[in-house]
Amino acid sequence: MMDMLDESGVSYQLVLTKADKLRADEVTPIAERVLAELATHPAAHPEIYVTSALKRYGIEALRATLGSFALFTATPAAMAAPVRAE
């Protein structure tokens, strides 16, 4: 999937979920391996998020980033257009 996104020039960001399934000492080595692999993919955002919905770990940071992506990709016309309930 990452190769296809790289070839298409579509940027993406990885999120490692279910971190609560790992022991605390397992998270960093896994994240480091993922970051090393990510460095070989030109369209990948150079950061990863490690999250656990169960323990609420990393969720707020991920939400903030997703919100900033939405603002960054919105066009001025789309941001100025009123939204009407139907």
Short mmCIF file of C-alpha atoms in Angstrom, two decimals:
data_model
loop_
_atom_site.label_atom_id
_atom_site.label_comp_id
_atom_site.label_asym_id
_atom_site.label_seq_id
_atom_site.Cartn_x
_atom_site.Cartn_y
_atom_site.Cartn_z
CA MET A 1 0.00 0.00 0.00
CA MET A 2 2.78 2.44 0.91
CA ASP A 3 4.58 1.72 -2.35
CA MET A 4 1.41 2.47 -4.30
CA LEU A 5 0.92 5.76 -2.44
CA ASP A 6 4.59 6.66 -3.00
CA GLU A 7 4.31 5.97 -6.73
CA SER A 8 1.13 8.04 -6.94
CA GLY A 9 2.66 10.92 -5.00
CA VAL A 10 -0.07 10.76 -2.37
CA SER A 11 1.21 11.77 1.05
CA TYR A 12 0.21 9.71 4.05
CA GLN A 13 0.89 9.31 7.73
CA LEU A 14 1.09 6.12 9.76
CA VAL A 15 -0.77 5.50 12.99
CA LEU A 16 0.16 2.52 15.13
CA THR A 17 -2.97 1.49 16.99
CA LYS A 18 -3.65 -0.83 19.92
CA ALA A 19 -0.46 0.12 21.74
CA ASP A 20 -2.09 -1.22 24.91
CA LYS A 21 -1.53 -4.74 23.53
CA LEU A 22 2.24 -4.26 23.90
CA ARG A 23 4.41 -4.11 26.98
CA ALA A 24 5.82 -0.63 27.62
CA ASP A 25 9.33 -1.81 26.72
CA GLU A 26 8.13 -3.08 23.32
CA VAL A 27 6.66 0.19 22.02
CA THR A 28 9.88 2.13 21.40
CA PRO A 29 11.74 -0.62 19.47
CA ILE A 30 8.71 -1.23 17.26
CA ALA A 31 8.23 2.49 16.63
CA GLU A 32 11.93 2.83 15.74
CA ARG A 33 11.69 -0.02 13.21
CA VAL A 34 8.60 1.53 11.65
CA LEU A 35 10.31 4.93 11.44
CA ALA A 36 13.34 3.34 9.75
CA GLU A 37 11.08 1.72 7.15
CA LEU A 38 9.10 4.94 6.76
CA ALA A 39 12.31 6.80 5.89
CA THR A 40 12.49 4.75 2.67
CA HIS A 41 9.08 5.98 1.50
CA PRO A 42 9.19 9.45 -0.09
CA ALA A 43 5.47 10.26 0.23
CA ALA A 44 5.26 9.28 3.90
CA HIS A 45 5.03 11.92 6.59
CA PRO A 46 8.18 11.45 8.71
CA GLU A 47 6.30 11.01 12.00
CA ILE A 48 4.16 8.22 13.36
CA TYR A 49 1.51 8.26 16.03
CA VAL A 50 1.26 5.49 18.59
CA THR A 51 -2.23 5.24 20.03
CA SER A 52 -4.39 3.26 22.39
CA ALA A 53 -8.10 3.99 22.46
CA LEU A 54 -8.43 1.78 25.52
CA LYS A 55 -5.89 3.76 27.54
CA ARG A 56 -6.58 7.03 25.69
CA TYR A 57 -2.91 7.26 24.77
CA GLY A 58 -1.97 9.43 21.79
CA ILE A 59 -5.57 10.11 20.78
CA GLU A 60 -5.57 13.86 21.47
CA ALA A 61 -2.32 14.40 19.57
CA LEU A 62 -3.70 12.44 16.62
CA ARG A 63 -6.95 14.42 16.66
CA ALA A 64 -5.03 17.69 16.70
CA THR A 65 -2.93 16.59 13.73
CA LEU A 66 -5.95 15.41 11.76
CA GLY A 67 -7.65 18.71 12.48
CA SER A 68 -4.66 20.65 11.22
CA PHE A 69 -4.59 18.52 8.06
CA ALA A 70 -8.23 19.38 7.44
CA LEU A 71 -7.53 23.09 7.85
CA PHE A 72 -4.40 22.90 5.72
CA THR A 73 -6.16 21.17 2.82
CA ALA A 74 -9.33 23.26 2.89
CA THR A 75 -9.54 25.84 0.14
CA PRO A 76 -10.33 29.45 1.08
CA ALA A 77 -13.60 29.21 -0.84
CA ALA A 78 -14.62 26.06 1.01
CA MET A 79 -13.77 27.61 4.37
CA ALA A 80 -15.81 30.74 3.56
CA ALA A 81 -18.86 28.88 2.28
CA PRO A 82 -21.65 28.61 4.84
CA VAL A 83 -22.88 25.16 5.78
CA ARG A 84 -26.65 24.79 5.80
CA ALA A 85 -28.58 22.01 7.46
CA GLU A 86 -31.17 20.44 5.23
#
